[in-house]
Coordinates of C-alpha atoms (C1' of nucleotides) in Angstrom, one line a residue:
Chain P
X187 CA 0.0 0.0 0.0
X188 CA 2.9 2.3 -0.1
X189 CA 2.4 5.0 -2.6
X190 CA 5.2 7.2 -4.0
X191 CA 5.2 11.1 -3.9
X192 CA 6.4 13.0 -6.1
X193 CA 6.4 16.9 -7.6
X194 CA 3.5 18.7 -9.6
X195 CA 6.3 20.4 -11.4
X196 CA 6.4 17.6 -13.7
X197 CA 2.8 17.6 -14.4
X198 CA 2.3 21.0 -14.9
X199 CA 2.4 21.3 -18.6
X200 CA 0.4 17.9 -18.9
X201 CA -2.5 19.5 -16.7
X202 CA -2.5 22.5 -18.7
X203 CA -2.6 21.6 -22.2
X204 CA -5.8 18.9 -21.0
X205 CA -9.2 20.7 -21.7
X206 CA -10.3 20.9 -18.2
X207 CA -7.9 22.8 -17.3
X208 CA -7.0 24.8 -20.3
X209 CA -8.7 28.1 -19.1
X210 CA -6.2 28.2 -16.9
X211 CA -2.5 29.3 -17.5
X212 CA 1.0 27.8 -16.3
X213 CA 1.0 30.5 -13.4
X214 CA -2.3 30.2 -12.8
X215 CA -2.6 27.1 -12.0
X216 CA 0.4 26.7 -9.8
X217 CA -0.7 29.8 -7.7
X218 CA -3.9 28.1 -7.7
X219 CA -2.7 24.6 -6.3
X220 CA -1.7 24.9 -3.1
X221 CA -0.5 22.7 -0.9
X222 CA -3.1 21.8 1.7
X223 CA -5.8 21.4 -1.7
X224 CA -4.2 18.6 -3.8
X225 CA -2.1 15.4 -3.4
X226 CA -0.4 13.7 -6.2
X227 CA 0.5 10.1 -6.1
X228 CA 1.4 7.1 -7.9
X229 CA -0.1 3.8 -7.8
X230 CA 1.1 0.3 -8.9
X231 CA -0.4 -1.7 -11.4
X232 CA -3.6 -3.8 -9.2
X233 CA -3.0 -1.6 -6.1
X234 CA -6.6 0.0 -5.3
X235 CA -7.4 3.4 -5.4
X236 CA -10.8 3.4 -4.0
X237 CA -13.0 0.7 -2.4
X238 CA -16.5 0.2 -2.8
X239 CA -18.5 2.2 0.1
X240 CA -15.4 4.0 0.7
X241 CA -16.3 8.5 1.3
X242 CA -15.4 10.3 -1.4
X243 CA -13.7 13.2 0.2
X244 CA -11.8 14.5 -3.1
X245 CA -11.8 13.9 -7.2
X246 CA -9.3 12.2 -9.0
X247 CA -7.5 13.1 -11.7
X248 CA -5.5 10.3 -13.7
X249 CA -2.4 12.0 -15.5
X250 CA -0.8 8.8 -16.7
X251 CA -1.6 5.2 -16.7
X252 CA -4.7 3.5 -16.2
X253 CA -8.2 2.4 -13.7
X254 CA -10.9 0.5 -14.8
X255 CA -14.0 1.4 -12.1
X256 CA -15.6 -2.3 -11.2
X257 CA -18.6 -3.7 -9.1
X258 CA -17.7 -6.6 -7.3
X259 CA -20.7 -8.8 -6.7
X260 CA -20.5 -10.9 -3.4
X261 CA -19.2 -14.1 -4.4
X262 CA -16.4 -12.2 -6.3
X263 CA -18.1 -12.0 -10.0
X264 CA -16.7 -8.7 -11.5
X265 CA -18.7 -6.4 -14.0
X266 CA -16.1 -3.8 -15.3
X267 CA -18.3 -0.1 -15.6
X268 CA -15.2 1.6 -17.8
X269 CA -11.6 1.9 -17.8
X270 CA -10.2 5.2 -17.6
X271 CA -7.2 6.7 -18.5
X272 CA -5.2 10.1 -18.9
X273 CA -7.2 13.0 -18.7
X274 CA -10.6 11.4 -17.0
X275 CA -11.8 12.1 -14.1
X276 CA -13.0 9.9 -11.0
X277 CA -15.2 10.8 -8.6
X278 CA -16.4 13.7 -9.9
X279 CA -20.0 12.6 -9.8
X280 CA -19.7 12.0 -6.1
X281 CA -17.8 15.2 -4.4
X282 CA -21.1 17.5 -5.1
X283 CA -23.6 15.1 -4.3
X284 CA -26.1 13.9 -1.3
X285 CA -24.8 10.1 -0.6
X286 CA -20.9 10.5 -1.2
X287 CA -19.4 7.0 -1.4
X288 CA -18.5 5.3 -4.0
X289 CA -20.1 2.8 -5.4
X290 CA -17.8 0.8 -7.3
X291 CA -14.3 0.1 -6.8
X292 CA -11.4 1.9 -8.7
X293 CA -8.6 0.0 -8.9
X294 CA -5.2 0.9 -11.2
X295 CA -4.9 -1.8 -13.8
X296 CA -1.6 -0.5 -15.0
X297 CA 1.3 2.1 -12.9
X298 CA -0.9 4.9 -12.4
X299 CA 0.0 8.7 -11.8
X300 CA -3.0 10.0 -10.0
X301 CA -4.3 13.5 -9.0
X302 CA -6.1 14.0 -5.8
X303 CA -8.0 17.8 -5.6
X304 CA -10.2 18.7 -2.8
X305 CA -14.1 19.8 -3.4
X306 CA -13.0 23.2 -2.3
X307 CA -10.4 23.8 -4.7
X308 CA -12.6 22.4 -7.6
X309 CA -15.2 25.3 -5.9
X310 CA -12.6 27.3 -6.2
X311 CA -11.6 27.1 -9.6
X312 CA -15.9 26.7 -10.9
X313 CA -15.6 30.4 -9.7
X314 CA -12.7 31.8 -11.2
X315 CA -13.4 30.2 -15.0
X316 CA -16.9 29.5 -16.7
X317 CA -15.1 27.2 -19.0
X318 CA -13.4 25.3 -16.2
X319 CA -17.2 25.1 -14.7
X320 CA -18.6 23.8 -17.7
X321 CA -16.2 21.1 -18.5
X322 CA -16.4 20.0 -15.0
X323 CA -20.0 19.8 -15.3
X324 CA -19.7 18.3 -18.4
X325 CA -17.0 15.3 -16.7
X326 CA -19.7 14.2 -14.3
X327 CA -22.6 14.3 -17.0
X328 CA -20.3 12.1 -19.3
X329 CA -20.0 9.6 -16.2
X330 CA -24.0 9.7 -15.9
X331 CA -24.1 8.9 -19.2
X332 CA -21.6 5.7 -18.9
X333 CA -23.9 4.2 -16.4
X334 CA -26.7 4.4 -18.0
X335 CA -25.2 2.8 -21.1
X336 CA -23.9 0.4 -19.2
X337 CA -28.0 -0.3 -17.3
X338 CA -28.4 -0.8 -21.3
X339 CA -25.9 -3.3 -21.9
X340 CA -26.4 -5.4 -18.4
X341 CA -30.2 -5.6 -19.1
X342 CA -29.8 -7.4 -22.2
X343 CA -30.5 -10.6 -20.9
X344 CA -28.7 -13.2 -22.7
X345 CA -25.1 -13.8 -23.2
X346 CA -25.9 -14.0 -27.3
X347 CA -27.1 -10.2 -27.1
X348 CA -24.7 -9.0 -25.0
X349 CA -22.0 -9.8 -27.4
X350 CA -23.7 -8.6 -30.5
X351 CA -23.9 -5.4 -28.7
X352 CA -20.5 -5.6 -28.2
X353 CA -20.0 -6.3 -31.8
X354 CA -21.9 -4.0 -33.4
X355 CA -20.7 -0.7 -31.1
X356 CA -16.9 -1.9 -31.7
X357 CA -18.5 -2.7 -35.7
X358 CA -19.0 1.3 -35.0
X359 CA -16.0 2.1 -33.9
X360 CA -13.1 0.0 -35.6
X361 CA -15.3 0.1 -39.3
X362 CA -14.4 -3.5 -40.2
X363 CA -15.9 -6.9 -39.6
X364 CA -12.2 -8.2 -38.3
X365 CA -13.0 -6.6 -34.3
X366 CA -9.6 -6.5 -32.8
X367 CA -9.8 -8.0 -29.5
X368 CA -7.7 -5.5 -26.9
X369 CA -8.6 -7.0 -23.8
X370 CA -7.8 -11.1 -23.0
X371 CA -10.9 -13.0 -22.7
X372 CA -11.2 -12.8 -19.0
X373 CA -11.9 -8.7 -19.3
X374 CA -14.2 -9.1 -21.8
X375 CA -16.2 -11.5 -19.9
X376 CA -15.6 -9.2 -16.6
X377 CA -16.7 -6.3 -19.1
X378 CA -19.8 -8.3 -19.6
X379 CA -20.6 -9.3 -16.2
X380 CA -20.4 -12.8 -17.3
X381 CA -18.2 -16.2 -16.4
X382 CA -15.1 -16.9 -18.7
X383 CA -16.5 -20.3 -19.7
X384 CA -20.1 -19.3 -20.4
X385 CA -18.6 -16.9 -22.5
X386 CA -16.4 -19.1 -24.4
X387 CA -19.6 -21.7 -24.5
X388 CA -21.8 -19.2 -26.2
X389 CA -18.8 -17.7 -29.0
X390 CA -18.6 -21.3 -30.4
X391 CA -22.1 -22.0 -30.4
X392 CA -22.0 -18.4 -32.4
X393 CA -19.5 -19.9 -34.4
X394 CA -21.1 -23.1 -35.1
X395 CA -24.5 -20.9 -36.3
X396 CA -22.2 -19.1 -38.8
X397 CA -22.3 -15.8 -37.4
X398 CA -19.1 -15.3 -36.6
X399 CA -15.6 -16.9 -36.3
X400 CA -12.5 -15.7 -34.0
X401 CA -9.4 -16.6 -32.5
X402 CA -7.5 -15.4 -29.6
X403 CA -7.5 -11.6 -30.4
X404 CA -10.2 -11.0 -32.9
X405 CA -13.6 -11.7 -34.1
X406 CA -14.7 -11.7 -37.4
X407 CA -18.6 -10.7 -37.9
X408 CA -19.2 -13.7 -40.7
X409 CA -23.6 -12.2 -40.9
X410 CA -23.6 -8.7 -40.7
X411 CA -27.6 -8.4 -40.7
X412 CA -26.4 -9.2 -37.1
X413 CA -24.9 -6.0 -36.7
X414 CA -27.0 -3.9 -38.5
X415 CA -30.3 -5.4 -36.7
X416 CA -32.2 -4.2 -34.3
X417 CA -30.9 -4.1 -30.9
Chain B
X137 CA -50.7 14.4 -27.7
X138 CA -52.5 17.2 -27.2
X139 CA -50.6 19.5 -23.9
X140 CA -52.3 21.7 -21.8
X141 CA -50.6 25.5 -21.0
X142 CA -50.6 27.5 -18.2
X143 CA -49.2 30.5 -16.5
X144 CA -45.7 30.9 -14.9
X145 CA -47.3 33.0 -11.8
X146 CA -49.2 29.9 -10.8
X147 CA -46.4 28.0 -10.2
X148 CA -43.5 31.2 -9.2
X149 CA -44.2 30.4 -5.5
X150 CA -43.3 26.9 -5.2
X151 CA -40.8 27.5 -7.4
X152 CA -39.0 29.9 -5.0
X153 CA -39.9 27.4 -2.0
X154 CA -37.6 24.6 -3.5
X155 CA -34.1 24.0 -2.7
X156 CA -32.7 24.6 -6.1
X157 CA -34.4 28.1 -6.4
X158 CA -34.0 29.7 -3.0
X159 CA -30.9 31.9 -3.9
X160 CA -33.6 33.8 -6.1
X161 CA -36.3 36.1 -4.9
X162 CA -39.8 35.9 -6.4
X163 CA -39.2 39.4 -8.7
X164 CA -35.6 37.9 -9.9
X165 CA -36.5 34.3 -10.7
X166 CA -39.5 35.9 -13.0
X167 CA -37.0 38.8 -14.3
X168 CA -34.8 35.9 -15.1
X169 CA -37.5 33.6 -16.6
X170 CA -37.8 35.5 -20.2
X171 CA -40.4 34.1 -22.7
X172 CA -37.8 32.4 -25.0
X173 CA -35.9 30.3 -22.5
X174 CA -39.0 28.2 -20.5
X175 CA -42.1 26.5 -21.2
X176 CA -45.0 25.5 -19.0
X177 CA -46.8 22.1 -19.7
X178 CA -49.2 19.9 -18.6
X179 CA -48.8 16.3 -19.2
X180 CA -52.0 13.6 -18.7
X181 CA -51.3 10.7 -17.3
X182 CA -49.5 8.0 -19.4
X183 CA -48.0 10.4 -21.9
X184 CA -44.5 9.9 -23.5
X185 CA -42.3 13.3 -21.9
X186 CA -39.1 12.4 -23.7
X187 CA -38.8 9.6 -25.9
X188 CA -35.4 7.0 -25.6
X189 CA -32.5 8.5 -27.7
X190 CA -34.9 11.6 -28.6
X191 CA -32.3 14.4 -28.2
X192 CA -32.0 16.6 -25.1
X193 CA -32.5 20.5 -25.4
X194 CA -33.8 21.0 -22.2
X195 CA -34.0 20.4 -18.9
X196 CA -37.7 19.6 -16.7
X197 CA -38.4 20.5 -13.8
X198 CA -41.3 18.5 -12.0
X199 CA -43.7 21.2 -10.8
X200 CA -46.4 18.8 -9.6
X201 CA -47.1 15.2 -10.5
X202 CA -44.6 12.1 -11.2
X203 CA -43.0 10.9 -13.8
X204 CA -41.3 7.3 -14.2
X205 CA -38.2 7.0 -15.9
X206 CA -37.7 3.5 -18.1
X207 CA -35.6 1.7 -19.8
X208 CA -37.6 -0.3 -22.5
X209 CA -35.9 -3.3 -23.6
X210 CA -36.5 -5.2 -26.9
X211 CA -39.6 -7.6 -26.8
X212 CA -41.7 -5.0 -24.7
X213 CA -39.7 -5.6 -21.6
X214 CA -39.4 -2.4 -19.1
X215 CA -36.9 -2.1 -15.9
X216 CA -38.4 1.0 -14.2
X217 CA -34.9 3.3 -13.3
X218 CA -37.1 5.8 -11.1
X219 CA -39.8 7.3 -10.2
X220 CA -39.6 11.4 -9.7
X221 CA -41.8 13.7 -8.1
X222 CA -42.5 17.8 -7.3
X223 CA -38.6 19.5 -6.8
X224 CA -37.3 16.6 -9.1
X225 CA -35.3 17.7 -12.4
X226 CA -35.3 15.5 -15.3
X227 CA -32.4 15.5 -18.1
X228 CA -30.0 17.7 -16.2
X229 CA -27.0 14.5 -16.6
X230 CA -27.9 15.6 -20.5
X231 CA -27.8 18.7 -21.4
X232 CA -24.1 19.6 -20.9
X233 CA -22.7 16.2 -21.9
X234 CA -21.0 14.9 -25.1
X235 CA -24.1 12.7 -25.7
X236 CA -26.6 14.4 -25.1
X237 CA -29.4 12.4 -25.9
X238 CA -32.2 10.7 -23.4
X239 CA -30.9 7.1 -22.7
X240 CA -34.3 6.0 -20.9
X241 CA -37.9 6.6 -21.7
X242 CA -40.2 9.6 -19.6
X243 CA -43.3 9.2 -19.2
X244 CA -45.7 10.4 -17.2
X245 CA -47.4 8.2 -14.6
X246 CA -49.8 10.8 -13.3
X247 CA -50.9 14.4 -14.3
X248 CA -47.6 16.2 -14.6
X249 CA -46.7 19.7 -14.6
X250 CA -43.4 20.2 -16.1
X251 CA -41.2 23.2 -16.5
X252 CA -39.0 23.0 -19.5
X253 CA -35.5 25.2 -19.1
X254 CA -33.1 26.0 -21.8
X255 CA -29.4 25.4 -21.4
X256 CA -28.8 28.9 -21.9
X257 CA -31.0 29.7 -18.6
X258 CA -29.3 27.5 -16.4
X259 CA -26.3 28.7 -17.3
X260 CA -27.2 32.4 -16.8
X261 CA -28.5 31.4 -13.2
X262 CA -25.2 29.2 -12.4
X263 CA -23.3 32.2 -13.0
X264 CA -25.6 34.6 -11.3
X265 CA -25.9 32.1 -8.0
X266 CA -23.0 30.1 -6.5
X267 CA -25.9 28.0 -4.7
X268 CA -27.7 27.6 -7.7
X269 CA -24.8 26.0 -9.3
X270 CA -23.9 23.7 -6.6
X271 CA -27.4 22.8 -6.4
X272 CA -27.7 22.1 -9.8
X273 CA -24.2 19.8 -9.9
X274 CA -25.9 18.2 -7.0
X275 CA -28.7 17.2 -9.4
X276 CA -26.8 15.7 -11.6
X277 CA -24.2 13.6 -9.6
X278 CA -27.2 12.1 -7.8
X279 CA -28.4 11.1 -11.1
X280 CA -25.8 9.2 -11.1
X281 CA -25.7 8.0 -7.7
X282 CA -29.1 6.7 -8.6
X283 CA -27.7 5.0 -11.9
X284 CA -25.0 3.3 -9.9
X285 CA -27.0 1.9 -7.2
X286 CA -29.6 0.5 -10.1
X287 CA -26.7 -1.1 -11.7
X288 CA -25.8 -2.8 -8.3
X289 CA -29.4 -3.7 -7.8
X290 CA -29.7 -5.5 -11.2
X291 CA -26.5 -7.5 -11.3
X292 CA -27.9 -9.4 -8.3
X293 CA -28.9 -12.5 -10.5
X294 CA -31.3 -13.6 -8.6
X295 CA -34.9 -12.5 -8.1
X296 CA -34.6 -14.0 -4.6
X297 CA -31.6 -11.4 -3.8
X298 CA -33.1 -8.8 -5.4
X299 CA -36.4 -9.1 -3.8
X300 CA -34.3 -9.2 -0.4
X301 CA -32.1 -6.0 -1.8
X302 CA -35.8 -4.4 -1.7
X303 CA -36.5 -5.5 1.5
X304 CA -33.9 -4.2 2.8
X305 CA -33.9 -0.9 1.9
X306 CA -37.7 -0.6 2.5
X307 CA -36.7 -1.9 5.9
X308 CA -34.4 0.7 6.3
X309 CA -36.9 3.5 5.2
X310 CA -39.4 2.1 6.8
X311 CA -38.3 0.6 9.9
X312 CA -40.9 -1.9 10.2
X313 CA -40.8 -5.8 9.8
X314 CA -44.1 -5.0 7.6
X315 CA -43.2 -3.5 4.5
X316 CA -46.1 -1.8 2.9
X317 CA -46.3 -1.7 -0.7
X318 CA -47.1 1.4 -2.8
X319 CA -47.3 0.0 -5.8
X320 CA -48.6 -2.7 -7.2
X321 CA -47.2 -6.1 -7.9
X322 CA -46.9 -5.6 -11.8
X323 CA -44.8 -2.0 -11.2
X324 CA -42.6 -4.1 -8.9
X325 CA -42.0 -6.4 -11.0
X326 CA -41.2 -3.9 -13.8
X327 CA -38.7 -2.0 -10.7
X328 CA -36.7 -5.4 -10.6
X329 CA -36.6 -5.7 -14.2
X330 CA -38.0 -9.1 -14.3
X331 CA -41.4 -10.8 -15.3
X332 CA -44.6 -10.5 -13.1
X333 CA -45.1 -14.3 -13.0
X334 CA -41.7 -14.8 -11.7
X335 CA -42.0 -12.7 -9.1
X336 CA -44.9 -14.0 -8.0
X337 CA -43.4 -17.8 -8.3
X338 CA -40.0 -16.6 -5.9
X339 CA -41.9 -14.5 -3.3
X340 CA -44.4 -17.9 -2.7
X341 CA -41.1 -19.8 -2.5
X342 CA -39.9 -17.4 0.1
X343 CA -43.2 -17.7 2.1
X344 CA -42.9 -21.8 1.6
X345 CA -39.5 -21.4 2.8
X346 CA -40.6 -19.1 5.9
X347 CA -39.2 -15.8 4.9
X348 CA -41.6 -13.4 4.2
X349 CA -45.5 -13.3 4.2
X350 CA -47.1 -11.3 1.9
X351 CA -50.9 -9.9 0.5
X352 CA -51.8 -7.6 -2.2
X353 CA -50.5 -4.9 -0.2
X354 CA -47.7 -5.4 1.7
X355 CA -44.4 -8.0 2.6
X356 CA -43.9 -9.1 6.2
X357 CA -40.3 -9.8 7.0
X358 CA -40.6 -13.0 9.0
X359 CA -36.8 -13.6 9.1
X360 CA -34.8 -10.2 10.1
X361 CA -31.7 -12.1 9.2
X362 CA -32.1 -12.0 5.8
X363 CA -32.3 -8.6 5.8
X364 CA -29.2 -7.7 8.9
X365 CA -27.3 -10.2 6.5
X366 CA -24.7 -9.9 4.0
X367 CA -26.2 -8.5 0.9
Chain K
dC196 C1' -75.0 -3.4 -9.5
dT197 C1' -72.8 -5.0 -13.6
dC198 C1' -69.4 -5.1 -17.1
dC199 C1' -64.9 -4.6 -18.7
dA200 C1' -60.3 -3.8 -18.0
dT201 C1' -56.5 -4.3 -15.4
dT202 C1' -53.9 -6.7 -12.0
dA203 C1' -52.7 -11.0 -9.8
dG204 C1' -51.8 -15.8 -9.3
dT205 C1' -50.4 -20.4 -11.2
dT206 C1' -47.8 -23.8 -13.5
dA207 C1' -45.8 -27.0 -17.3
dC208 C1' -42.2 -26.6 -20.2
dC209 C1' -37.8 -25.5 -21.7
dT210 C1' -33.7 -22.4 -22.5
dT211 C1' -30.0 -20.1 -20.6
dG212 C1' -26.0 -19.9 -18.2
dG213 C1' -23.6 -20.6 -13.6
dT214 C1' -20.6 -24.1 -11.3
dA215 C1' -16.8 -26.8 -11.0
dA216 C1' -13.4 -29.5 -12.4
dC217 C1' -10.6 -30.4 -15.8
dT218 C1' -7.0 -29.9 -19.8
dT219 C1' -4.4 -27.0 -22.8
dA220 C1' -2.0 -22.9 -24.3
dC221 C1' 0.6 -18.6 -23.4
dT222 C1' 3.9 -15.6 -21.2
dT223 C1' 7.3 -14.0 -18.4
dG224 C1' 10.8 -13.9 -15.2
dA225 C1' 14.9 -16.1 -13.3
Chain R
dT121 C1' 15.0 -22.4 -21.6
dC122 C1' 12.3 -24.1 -17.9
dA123 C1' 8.9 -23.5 -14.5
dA124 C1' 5.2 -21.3 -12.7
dG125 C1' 1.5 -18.5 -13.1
dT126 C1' -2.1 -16.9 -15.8
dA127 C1' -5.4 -17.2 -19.5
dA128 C1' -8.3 -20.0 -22.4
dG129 C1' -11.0 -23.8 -23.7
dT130 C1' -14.3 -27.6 -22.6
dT131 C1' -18.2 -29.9 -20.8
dA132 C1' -21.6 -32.5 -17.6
dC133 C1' -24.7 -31.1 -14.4
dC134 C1' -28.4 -28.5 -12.7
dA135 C1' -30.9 -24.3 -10.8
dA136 C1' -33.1 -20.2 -12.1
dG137 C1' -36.3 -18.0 -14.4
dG138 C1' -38.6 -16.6 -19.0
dT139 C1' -42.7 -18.0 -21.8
dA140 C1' -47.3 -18.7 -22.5
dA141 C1' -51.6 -19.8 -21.5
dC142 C1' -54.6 -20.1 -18.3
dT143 C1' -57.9 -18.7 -14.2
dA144 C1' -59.1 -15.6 -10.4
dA145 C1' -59.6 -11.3 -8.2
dT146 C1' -60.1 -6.4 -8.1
dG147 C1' -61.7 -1.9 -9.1
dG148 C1' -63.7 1.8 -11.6
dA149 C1' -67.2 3.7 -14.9
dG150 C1' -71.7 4.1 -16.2

DNA sequence: CTCCATTAGTTACCTTGGTAACTTACTTGA
DNA sequence: TCAAGTAAGTTACCAAGGTAACTAATGGAG
């Protein structure tokens, strides 16, 4: 659980040049940051940032590396929400609210430079710039908006649909029937709040009705009516 | 489809009375309010207020009435997200996101009276009201607060443990072994996200196996420790 | 009060997918 | 390059719950 400290300094032109803060100059910013208001610390890759029914006493801003946010239901079943990296913000949809804990875990899934601001300097900073205000509001409306997508995917009640809608948003996004796998098996079924081996069960059944084929990093769409159906 | 209008002045001091207005006097919340940037309507009971991935150019505000927000799946399934009343405001996780269009259905499950408010005049009243801007972030994170808990709530994969998750937090509101129930067995259903006749199949199980009791009205908790338990 | 609509209850049947217990394939560090 | 740890594939077994097709009860409207 140690954590390594280390200077802002380093950071600074980062946190600038990001949209958030880009109202904001250089000086600005550093005369803006002090001490008692922010923390800035590295995690290892797997070390957890932020347990489940943990307060949320400030917001998070990742700078480098990675976090994947993660419900862990009792008997240790995983459903991954989203994985976050450089420039997101965590926790932002809690600071401001009525019932500040968080609800999902945020662990680091890779060496993650992390940092911590307090509600009052985020108050602070609403004032000063309109822009800063907006964005902000705009970060914790973009993380509403996750969940609900994600209410979407979880209520589609069989494995088959679940990975058709996986399919056809990543058919959206990569343009090409080959779907580059970037995650091992085990994430995507975590991603899909699903066992490994139900999910393997139900690809080669897919692949057996000829809708698609794959191997261990891709799957090909073979029927794109599958895709371009109705959810 | 037809929609009712009405006068602002009806409505100015409730408006004023609720928590998100109170910064604002009676003569500056209507000095504010110009012609082009609300609307006043009436909705009967049953109508469609915002339609699933119609796009967002407003927020609501709930005057009077209730309103159920849904997510309608596929063959005609629903899973009821929540239900919101007077003070409520609808679409504020939208409006100043990157997606900004309605991920669940709106309709109206009584006669509503709904303010409509343009982006533009939230804004002006963030910046004119510190209070009204925290308020207003408030809104949205528990939006989100309520999205998280739903998606904790339905990735219990029974209906046994999420009849118990209810249970529990009607015991906790509540604080009685006798839970009454406000709605009716077909809206509960639709709450859990599952079908009617199931429910009805797991809560006799529960009573065969000496958990609950139950009538058309209400659940009686016959063994606290499912409920003290670990969720 | 009666009729019609909505809500509730019931249950046989069958699909889905979780579980567990394996085997097999990768990958990475010493 | 070998060993160990991790990821992936496989499958028999079985519980959970969706489906559908009923019947029963309830509750307003006229």
């Amino acid at each position: 659980m140690e954590v390594e400290s280390i200077n802002i300094l380093n950071y600074i032109d980062a946190l600038v040049s990001q949209n958030l803060f880009s109202s904001f100059s250089k000086e600005e910013l550093l005369e803006i940051l002090k001490k008692e208001h922010y923390e800035l610390k590295i995690y290892e890759k797997g070390q957890i940032i932020h347990l489940q029914n943990e307060i949320c006493k400030e917001i998070d801003i990742i700078l480098e590396g990675q976090v994947s946010v993660q419900n862990i239901i009792e008997n240790g079943n995983v459903l991954t929400i989203g994985v976050f990296s450089a420039c997101d913000i965590i926790g932002a949809n809690l600071i401001y609210s009525n019932s500040n804990f968080y609800t999902m875990t945020v662990i680091s899934t890779a060496k993650t430079t992390v940092l911590h601001m307090s509600k009052e300097l985020i108050l602070t900073m609403c004032k000063k710039s309109e822009k800063f205000m907006l964005s902000f509001m705009q970060a914790i409306s973009d993380r509403s908006i996750v969940l609900a997508d994600k209410i979407n995917t979880i209520s589609l009640k069989t494995i088959r649909k679940s990975i058709i809608d996986f399919l056809k948003y990543e058919y959206y996004i990569q343009k090409d029937t080959v779907i580059k796998l970037n995650i091992s098996k085990k994430d995507f079924a975590e991603r899909l709040g699903i066992q490994r081996s139900s999910l393997s069960r139900e690809l080669n059944k897919m692949r057996r009705d000829n809708l698609i084929n794959f191997d261990a990093r891709s799957i090909t769409i073979k029927d794109l009516k599958i895709v371009i159906g109705i959810r």
